[in-house]
Amino acid sequence: MTSSLCVCITSSELAQSLPVSFTMTKLLEWLFAVSLVGVAWGLVTFDLLDFQFPAVYREVAWPMPVYLLVVFGCYSLATVGYRVATFNDCEEAARELQGQIQEAKEDLKKKGLKI
Amino acid sequence: MTKWPTNSDKYSVLLPTYNERENLPLIVWLLVKYFGESGYNYEIIVIDDGSPDGTLQIAEQLQKIYGHDKIVLRPRPKKLGLGTAYIHGIKHATGNFIIIMDADLSHHPKFIPQFIEKQKEGGYDLISGTRYRGDGGVYGWDLRRKLISRGANFITQVLLRPGASDLTGSFRLYKKNVLESLVERCVSKGYVFQMEMIVRARQLGYTIGEVPISFVDRVYGESKLGGNEIVSFLKGLLTLFATT
């Protein structure tokens, strides 16, 4: 698996000099990761290779995909919520700009700018 | 910290304008002020796309006031898009660094010396002004706008893992050759174009530094972010996801 990854990812120096280079797109990376996880999940949940796992493995593995999606959903909501709440409001910057606009207009008039 | 003017570095500021008759003199005044105080060598390239409000005439007056070496005019006959404006600007830039920014005073030139210092500090190929980190921020956005902004940025981070916090920002400093190689590779439009630049920069192994900036939105009240823009942003994002 790692060797096929190495084939897919070219070095960035090469990428800079060649007009076209093959790098794995983000979509392909995702599909690859999802299929890895999917295969692992299927293997454990349905005991596809007949490993005879203890029942508890199967019970835990089975709802994992949904559970992880829910966890990710909650993480996303919390992160975006936090970032919106802490989004800086640049009151000071707006005031400074207003002041400088006045200063600029006067200075430019002095220098001969005609609007 | 004393700033010594560096003899070899020159910074070309690209200002694509369309109907910026009122803002152009102000942004130029601010640029002249902060570059003057910092001692760095610079030029301002105004790329006006045939503005009907007389932006070009104002630019000509500014040229008389500040000099033809500092204010360079490279107008175009009509609105031709940002990517081509950059290409056009680069062709006429005599600096080895290019600064791109908006001409409507949402980007403040006071950050440019910080961009320059950060670039020298780390030898970065590009510096991105970020509204989302440190004491970066925005003025003039309501809750809805902030939510859309942070939400879109979150989705972008998850899907593209770009290694930069502000992808749709357009206040940046590039090494001239880096900007050239990126613009020729990028195909998107609008917000997505700026995102694609960062994503391709990462692909090509260029180093990116960040400087927190404040973005003062004075036009938000007039032009709300509508459904169409959101849809085209998502389309663009998914295209980048599938092709980079």
Short mmCIF file of C-alpha atoms in Angstrom, two decimals:
data_model
loop_
_atom_site.label_atom_id
_atom_site.label_comp_id
_atom_site.label_asym_id
_atom_site.label_seq_id
_atom_site.Cartn_x
_atom_site.Cartn_y
_atom_site.Cartn_z
CA MET A 1 0.00 0.00 0.00
CA THR A 2 2.80 2.45 0.90
CA SER A 3 4.66 1.69 -2.33
CA SER A 4 1.64 2.58 -4.44
CA LEU A 5 1.37 5.84 -2.50
CA CYS A 6 5.02 6.66 -3.35
CA VAL A 7 4.40 6.09 -7.04
CA CYS A 8 1.46 8.46 -6.99
CA ILE A 9 3.11 11.36 -5.20
CA THR A 10 5.82 13.13 -7.22
CA SER A 11 8.28 15.54 -5.64
CA SER A 12 7.40 19.20 -5.64
CA GLU A 13 10.67 20.21 -7.34
CA LEU A 14 9.75 17.96 -10.23
CA ALA A 15 6.30 19.48 -10.24
CA GLN A 16 7.76 22.96 -10.54
CA SER A 17 9.79 22.12 -13.62
CA LEU A 18 7.42 19.85 -15.53
CA PRO A 19 4.39 21.29 -17.28
CA VAL A 20 2.27 18.36 -16.11
CA SER A 21 2.81 16.07 -13.14
CA PHE A 22 0.73 13.42 -11.46
CA THR A 23 -0.18 14.05 -7.87
CA MET A 24 -3.04 12.35 -6.11
CA THR A 25 -6.00 14.69 -6.02
CA LYS A 26 -7.70 15.34 -2.68
CA LEU A 27 -10.69 13.41 -3.98
CA LEU A 28 -8.55 10.36 -4.68
CA GLU A 29 -6.92 10.63 -1.26
CA TRP A 30 -10.36 10.67 0.34
CA LEU A 31 -11.63 7.74 -1.72
CA PHE A 32 -8.49 5.82 -0.83
CA ALA A 33 -8.83 6.56 2.90
CA VAL A 34 -12.56 5.82 2.89
CA SER A 35 -12.05 2.48 1.14
CA LEU A 36 -9.30 1.53 3.61
CA VAL A 37 -11.58 2.30 6.52
CA GLY A 38 -14.50 0.62 4.74
CA VAL A 39 -12.55 -2.57 4.16
CA ALA A 40 -11.33 -2.65 7.76
CA TRP A 41 -14.88 -2.09 9.01
CA GLY A 42 -16.33 -4.74 6.72
CA LEU A 43 -13.64 -7.22 7.73
CA VAL A 44 -14.37 -6.83 11.42
CA THR A 45 -18.16 -6.41 11.30
CA PHE A 46 -18.87 -9.27 8.93
CA ASP A 47 -15.84 -11.36 9.81
CA LEU A 48 -15.04 -11.69 6.11
CA LEU A 49 -11.76 -13.48 6.61
CA ASP A 50 -13.18 -15.68 9.31
CA PHE A 51 -10.93 -14.47 12.09
CA GLN A 52 -13.52 -15.53 14.70
CA PHE A 53 -13.30 -12.19 16.58
CA PRO A 54 -14.92 -12.05 20.00
CA ALA A 55 -18.51 -10.78 19.74
CA VAL A 56 -17.67 -7.48 21.39
CA TYR A 57 -15.40 -6.47 18.44
CA ARG A 58 -18.27 -6.88 16.02
CA GLU A 59 -20.72 -5.06 18.29
CA VAL A 60 -18.40 -2.08 18.60
CA ALA A 61 -17.33 -2.00 14.95
CA TRP A 62 -20.81 -2.19 13.45
CA PRO A 63 -22.08 1.28 14.47
CA MET A 64 -18.66 2.95 14.15
CA PRO A 65 -19.22 4.65 10.76
CA VAL A 66 -22.39 6.37 11.91
CA TYR A 67 -20.86 7.17 15.27
CA LEU A 68 -17.77 8.73 13.69
CA LEU A 69 -19.94 10.79 11.35
CA VAL A 70 -21.92 12.11 14.29
CA VAL A 71 -18.72 12.91 16.17
CA PHE A 72 -17.39 14.73 13.13
CA GLY A 73 -20.67 16.62 12.80
CA CYS A 74 -20.52 17.75 16.41
CA TYR A 75 -16.87 18.72 16.06
CA SER A 76 -17.68 20.78 12.97
CA LEU A 77 -20.54 22.61 14.66
CA ALA A 78 -18.47 23.31 17.75
CA THR A 79 -15.44 24.50 15.76
CA VAL A 80 -17.38 26.77 13.42
CA GLY A 81 -19.44 28.09 16.32
CA TYR A 82 -16.31 28.88 18.30
CA ARG A 83 -14.66 30.56 15.33
CA VAL A 84 -17.71 32.71 14.63
CA ALA A 85 -17.94 33.70 18.28
CA THR A 86 -14.27 34.67 18.42
CA PHE A 87 -14.18 36.37 15.02
CA ASN A 88 -12.43 39.69 15.72
CA ASP A 89 -14.45 42.84 15.04
CA CYS A 90 -11.96 45.45 13.95
CA GLU A 91 -13.63 48.55 15.36
CA GLU A 92 -10.28 50.22 15.93
CA ALA A 93 -9.19 49.60 12.35
CA ALA A 94 -12.38 51.12 10.98
CA ARG A 95 -11.96 54.25 13.12
CA GLU A 96 -8.33 54.62 12.13
CA LEU A 97 -9.28 54.31 8.47
CA GLN A 98 -11.94 57.00 8.78
CA GLY A 99 -9.40 59.36 10.33
CA GLN A 100 -6.83 58.62 7.65
CA ILE A 101 -9.38 59.15 4.88
CA GLN A 102 -9.95 62.69 6.15
CA GLU A 103 -6.24 63.30 6.42
CA ALA A 104 -5.67 61.96 2.92
CA LYS A 105 -8.42 64.07 1.36
CA GLU A 106 -7.00 67.27 2.85
CA ASP A 107 -3.44 66.44 1.92
CA LEU A 108 -4.40 65.53 -1.64
CA LYS A 109 -6.35 68.75 -2.07
CA LYS A 110 -3.27 70.66 -0.97
CA LYS A 111 -1.20 68.73 -3.51
CA GLY A 112 -3.59 69.75 -6.26
CA LEU A 113 -5.94 66.83 -6.73
CA LYS A 114 -9.21 67.94 -8.27
CA ILE A 115 -12.22 65.65 -7.86
CA MET B 1 13.83 48.25 14.88
CA THR B 2 15.46 50.46 12.23
CA LYS B 3 14.49 49.71 8.70
CA TRP B 4 17.21 50.18 6.15
CA PRO B 5 16.07 50.62 2.56
CA THR B 6 17.19 47.56 0.66
CA ASN B 7 18.76 48.50 -2.64
CA SER B 8 17.92 45.37 -4.54
CA ASP B 9 14.30 44.63 -3.60
CA LYS B 10 11.49 46.46 -5.30
CA TYR B 11 7.81 45.95 -4.58
CA SER B 12 5.23 46.36 -7.33
CA VAL B 13 1.69 46.85 -6.05
CA LEU B 14 -0.95 45.74 -8.53
CA LEU B 15 -4.22 47.67 -8.23
CA PRO B 16 -6.91 46.39 -10.57
CA THR B 17 -9.62 49.04 -10.54
CA TYR B 18 -13.17 49.33 -11.76
CA ASN B 19 -15.14 52.41 -10.74
CA GLU B 20 -12.80 53.35 -7.90
CA ARG B 21 -12.75 57.06 -8.58
CA GLU B 22 -13.23 57.92 -4.90
CA ASN B 23 -11.08 55.24 -3.35
CA LEU B 24 -8.09 55.31 -5.69
CA PRO B 25 -6.56 58.57 -4.43
CA LEU B 26 -7.02 57.39 -0.85
CA ILE B 27 -5.43 54.00 -1.33
CA VAL B 28 -2.55 55.57 -3.25
CA TRP B 29 -2.04 58.15 -0.48
CA LEU B 30 -1.91 55.38 2.11
CA LEU B 31 0.48 53.29 0.01
CA VAL B 32 2.79 56.27 -0.48
CA LYS B 33 2.63 57.01 3.25
CA TYR B 34 3.53 53.53 4.45
CA PHE B 35 6.10 52.76 1.79
CA GLY B 36 7.65 56.14 2.35
CA GLU B 37 7.93 55.56 6.08
CA SER B 38 9.36 52.09 5.60
CA GLY B 39 11.94 53.10 3.02
CA TYR B 40 11.27 50.17 0.71
CA ASN B 41 11.46 50.73 -3.03
CA TYR B 42 8.08 50.46 -4.72
CA GLU B 43 5.78 51.24 -7.60
CA ILE B 44 2.00 51.22 -7.87
CA ILE B 45 0.56 49.77 -11.08
CA VAL B 46 -3.02 50.84 -11.70
CA ILE B 47 -4.86 48.50 -14.03
CA ASP B 48 -8.11 50.21 -14.84
CA ASP B 49 -10.63 48.25 -16.88
CA GLY B 50 -12.24 51.13 -18.74
CA SER B 51 -14.10 52.52 -15.72
CA PRO B 52 -16.94 54.77 -16.84
CA ASP B 53 -16.65 56.96 -13.74
CA GLY B 54 -13.31 58.53 -14.64
CA THR B 55 -11.01 56.45 -12.46
CA LEU B 56 -8.29 56.71 -15.10
CA GLN B 57 -8.41 60.51 -15.09
CA ILE B 58 -7.96 60.53 -11.33
CA ALA B 59 -5.06 58.10 -11.75
CA GLU B 60 -3.44 60.52 -14.22
CA GLN B 61 -3.68 63.33 -11.69
CA LEU B 62 -2.07 61.09 -9.08
CA GLN B 63 0.71 60.39 -11.53
CA LYS B 64 1.41 64.11 -11.77
CA ILE B 65 1.46 64.44 -8.00
CA TYR B 66 3.58 61.41 -7.13
CA GLY B 67 5.62 60.83 -10.27
CA HIS B 68 5.52 58.49 -13.23
CA ASP B 69 8.01 56.15 -11.62
CA LYS B 70 5.82 55.60 -8.57
CA ILE B 71 2.39 55.55 -10.25
CA VAL B 72 2.32 53.41 -13.38
CA LEU B 73 -0.83 53.29 -15.49
CA ARG B 74 -1.62 50.21 -17.54
CA PRO B 75 -5.31 50.49 -18.39
CA ARG B 76 -7.38 48.03 -20.36
CA PRO B 77 -10.37 48.76 -22.59
CA LYS B 78 -12.98 46.85 -20.59
CA LYS B 79 -13.59 44.54 -17.64
CA LEU B 80 -11.44 41.54 -18.40
CA GLY B 81 -11.13 39.64 -15.13
CA LEU B 82 -8.67 39.42 -12.29
CA GLY B 83 -6.37 36.67 -13.56
CA THR B 84 -5.63 38.53 -16.77
CA ALA B 85 -5.23 41.77 -14.79
CA TYR B 86 -2.46 40.11 -12.80
CA ILE B 87 -0.78 38.81 -15.95
CA HIS B 88 -1.02 42.26 -17.50
CA GLY B 89 0.35 43.87 -14.35
CA ILE B 90 3.23 41.41 -14.00
CA LYS B 91 4.33 42.12 -17.57
CA HIS B 92 4.87 45.76 -16.66
CA ALA B 93 6.15 45.30 -13.14
CA THR B 94 9.76 46.27 -12.56
CA GLY B 95 9.83 44.92 -9.02
CA ASN B 96 10.98 41.48 -7.94
CA PHE B 97 8.03 41.22 -5.55
CA ILE B 98 4.38 41.72 -6.37
CA ILE B 99 1.71 42.80 -3.90
CA ILE B 100 -1.89 42.19 -4.79
CA MET B 101 -4.70 43.88 -2.93
CA ASP B 102 -8.16 45.38 -3.31
CA ALA B 103 -8.42 49.04 -4.23
CA ASP B 104 -11.57 49.70 -2.19
CA LEU B 105 -9.81 50.34 1.13
CA SER B 106 -10.80 46.98 2.61
CA HIS B 107 -7.09 46.14 2.64
CA HIS B 108 -4.95 48.59 4.56
CA PRO B 109 -1.43 49.35 3.30
CA LYS B 110 -0.14 49.52 6.86
CA PHE B 111 0.19 45.74 6.72
CA ILE B 112 2.52 45.79 3.73
CA PRO B 113 5.70 46.49 5.74
CA GLN B 114 4.66 43.57 7.96
CA PHE B 115 4.27 41.36 4.87
CA ILE B 116 7.72 42.42 3.70
CA GLU B 117 9.35 41.77 7.05
CA LYS B 118 7.70 38.39 7.40
CA GLN B 119 8.86 37.46 3.93
CA LYS B 120 12.43 38.45 4.71
CA GLU B 121 12.27 36.63 8.03
CA GLY B 122 11.38 33.28 6.50
CA GLY B 123 12.35 33.70 2.86
CA TYR B 124 8.78 32.80 1.94
CA ASP B 125 7.62 32.49 -1.64
CA LEU B 126 4.35 34.10 -0.73
CA ILE B 127 2.79 35.90 2.20
CA SER B 128 -0.95 35.68 2.73
CA GLY B 129 -2.89 38.22 4.76
CA THR B 130 -5.25 36.29 6.99
CA ARG B 131 -8.46 37.47 8.62
CA TYR B 132 -8.84 34.25 10.57
CA ARG B 133 -5.71 34.01 12.71
CA GLY B 134 -4.01 36.02 15.42
CA ASP B 135 -5.47 39.49 15.67
CA GLY B 136 -6.75 39.39 12.13
CA GLY B 137 -10.45 40.16 11.74
CA VAL B 138 -13.20 41.95 9.91
CA TYR B 139 -15.19 45.13 10.40
CA GLY B 140 -18.73 45.51 9.13
CA TRP B 141 -19.93 41.92 8.98
CA ASP B 142 -23.10 40.72 10.67
CA LEU B 143 -23.55 37.27 12.21
CA ARG B 144 -24.88 35.75 8.98
CA ARG B 145 -21.85 36.87 7.01
CA LYS B 146 -19.41 35.66 9.66
CA LEU B 147 -21.16 32.31 9.80
CA ILE B 148 -20.97 31.86 6.03
CA SER B 149 -17.34 32.92 6.01
CA ARG B 150 -16.22 30.59 8.80
CA GLY B 151 -18.41 27.76 7.56
CA ALA B 152 -17.05 27.99 4.03
CA ASN B 153 -13.50 28.22 5.34
CA PHE B 154 -14.05 25.14 7.52
CA ILE B 155 -15.33 23.06 4.62
CA THR B 156 -12.38 24.25 2.54
CA GLN B 157 -9.91 23.28 5.27
CA VAL B 158 -11.43 19.81 5.60
CA LEU B 159 -11.56 19.13 1.88
CA LEU B 160 -8.36 20.76 0.69
CA ARG B 161 -6.09 20.85 3.77
CA PRO B 162 -4.33 23.81 2.21
CA GLY B 163 -1.92 24.73 5.00
CA ALA B 164 -3.12 28.33 5.02
CA SER B 165 -5.89 29.76 7.16
CA ASP B 166 -7.40 32.29 4.73
CA LEU B 167 -7.91 30.94 1.24
CA THR B 168 -10.28 33.47 -0.24
CA GLY B 169 -8.31 36.51 0.88
CA SER B 170 -6.73 38.63 -1.84
CA PHE B 171 -4.19 40.65 0.11
CA ARG B 172 -0.91 38.94 -0.61
CA LEU B 173 2.77 39.38 -1.37
CA TYR B 174 4.36 37.11 -3.96
CA LYS B 175 7.81 36.70 -5.38
CA LYS B 176 7.34 37.78 -8.98
CA ASN B 177 8.37 34.47 -10.54
CA VAL B 178 6.12 32.58 -8.13
CA LEU B 179 3.09 34.67 -9.06
CA GLU B 180 3.87 34.19 -12.75
CA SER B 181 4.03 30.43 -12.46
CA LEU B 182 0.85 30.27 -10.39
CA VAL B 183 -1.27 32.54 -12.57
CA GLU B 184 -0.45 30.55 -15.67
CA ARG B 185 -1.61 27.35 -13.95
CA CYS B 186 -4.86 28.65 -12.45
CA VAL B 187 -8.16 28.38 -14.29
CA SER B 188 -10.86 29.41 -11.81
CA LYS B 189 -12.63 32.73 -11.38
CA GLY B 190 -13.52 34.98 -8.48
CA TYR B 191 -13.06 33.70 -4.91
CA VAL B 192 -12.06 30.31 -6.17
CA PHE B 193 -9.18 31.81 -8.18
CA GLN B 194 -7.57 33.07 -4.98
CA MET B 195 -8.10 29.65 -3.39
CA GLU B 196 -6.63 27.88 -6.37
CA MET B 197 -3.50 30.04 -6.18
CA ILE B 198 -2.80 28.88 -2.63
CA VAL B 199 -3.60 25.25 -3.39
CA ARG B 200 -1.31 25.21 -6.44
CA ALA B 201 1.39 27.01 -4.48
CA ARG B 202 1.33 24.16 -1.98
CA GLN B 203 1.38 21.59 -4.76
CA LEU B 204 4.45 23.19 -6.24
CA GLY B 205 6.18 23.25 -2.89
CA TYR B 206 6.19 27.03 -2.46
CA THR B 207 6.44 28.25 1.13
CA ILE B 208 3.62 30.34 2.55
CA GLY B 209 3.84 32.74 5.46
CA GLU B 210 0.87 34.45 7.10
CA VAL B 211 0.29 37.88 8.58
CA PRO B 212 -2.96 38.74 10.40
CA ILE B 213 -4.81 41.61 8.75
CA SER B 214 -7.94 43.59 9.45
CA PHE B 215 -10.46 43.72 6.63
CA VAL B 216 -12.72 46.78 6.71
CA ASP B 217 -15.75 45.98 4.59
CA ARG B 218 -17.45 49.22 3.58
CA VAL B 219 -19.51 47.72 0.77
CA TYR B 220 -21.11 44.81 2.61
CA GLY B 221 -24.30 46.77 3.22
CA GLU B 222 -24.75 47.30 -0.52
CA SER B 223 -23.80 43.91 -1.85
CA LYS B 224 -24.88 41.08 0.39
CA LEU B 225 -23.44 37.64 -0.18
CA GLY B 226 -26.24 35.92 -2.07
CA GLY B 227 -27.22 32.37 -2.88
CA ASN B 228 -25.66 32.51 -6.33
CA GLU B 229 -22.24 33.37 -4.98
CA ILE B 230 -22.43 30.60 -2.41
CA VAL B 231 -23.40 28.06 -5.05
CA SER B 232 -20.61 29.06 -7.40
CA PHE B 233 -18.14 28.99 -4.48
CA LEU B 234 -19.19 25.42 -3.64
CA LYS B 235 -18.95 24.39 -7.28
CA GLY B 236 -15.48 25.87 -7.47
CA LEU B 237 -14.44 24.21 -4.24
CA LEU B 238 -15.61 20.80 -5.42
CA THR B 239 -13.76 21.31 -8.70
CA LEU B 240 -10.56 22.06 -6.82
CA PHE B 241 -11.21 19.05 -4.60
CA ALA B 242 -11.50 16.78 -7.62
CA THR B 243 -8.68 18.23 -9.68
CA THR B 244 -5.87 19.19 -7.30
#
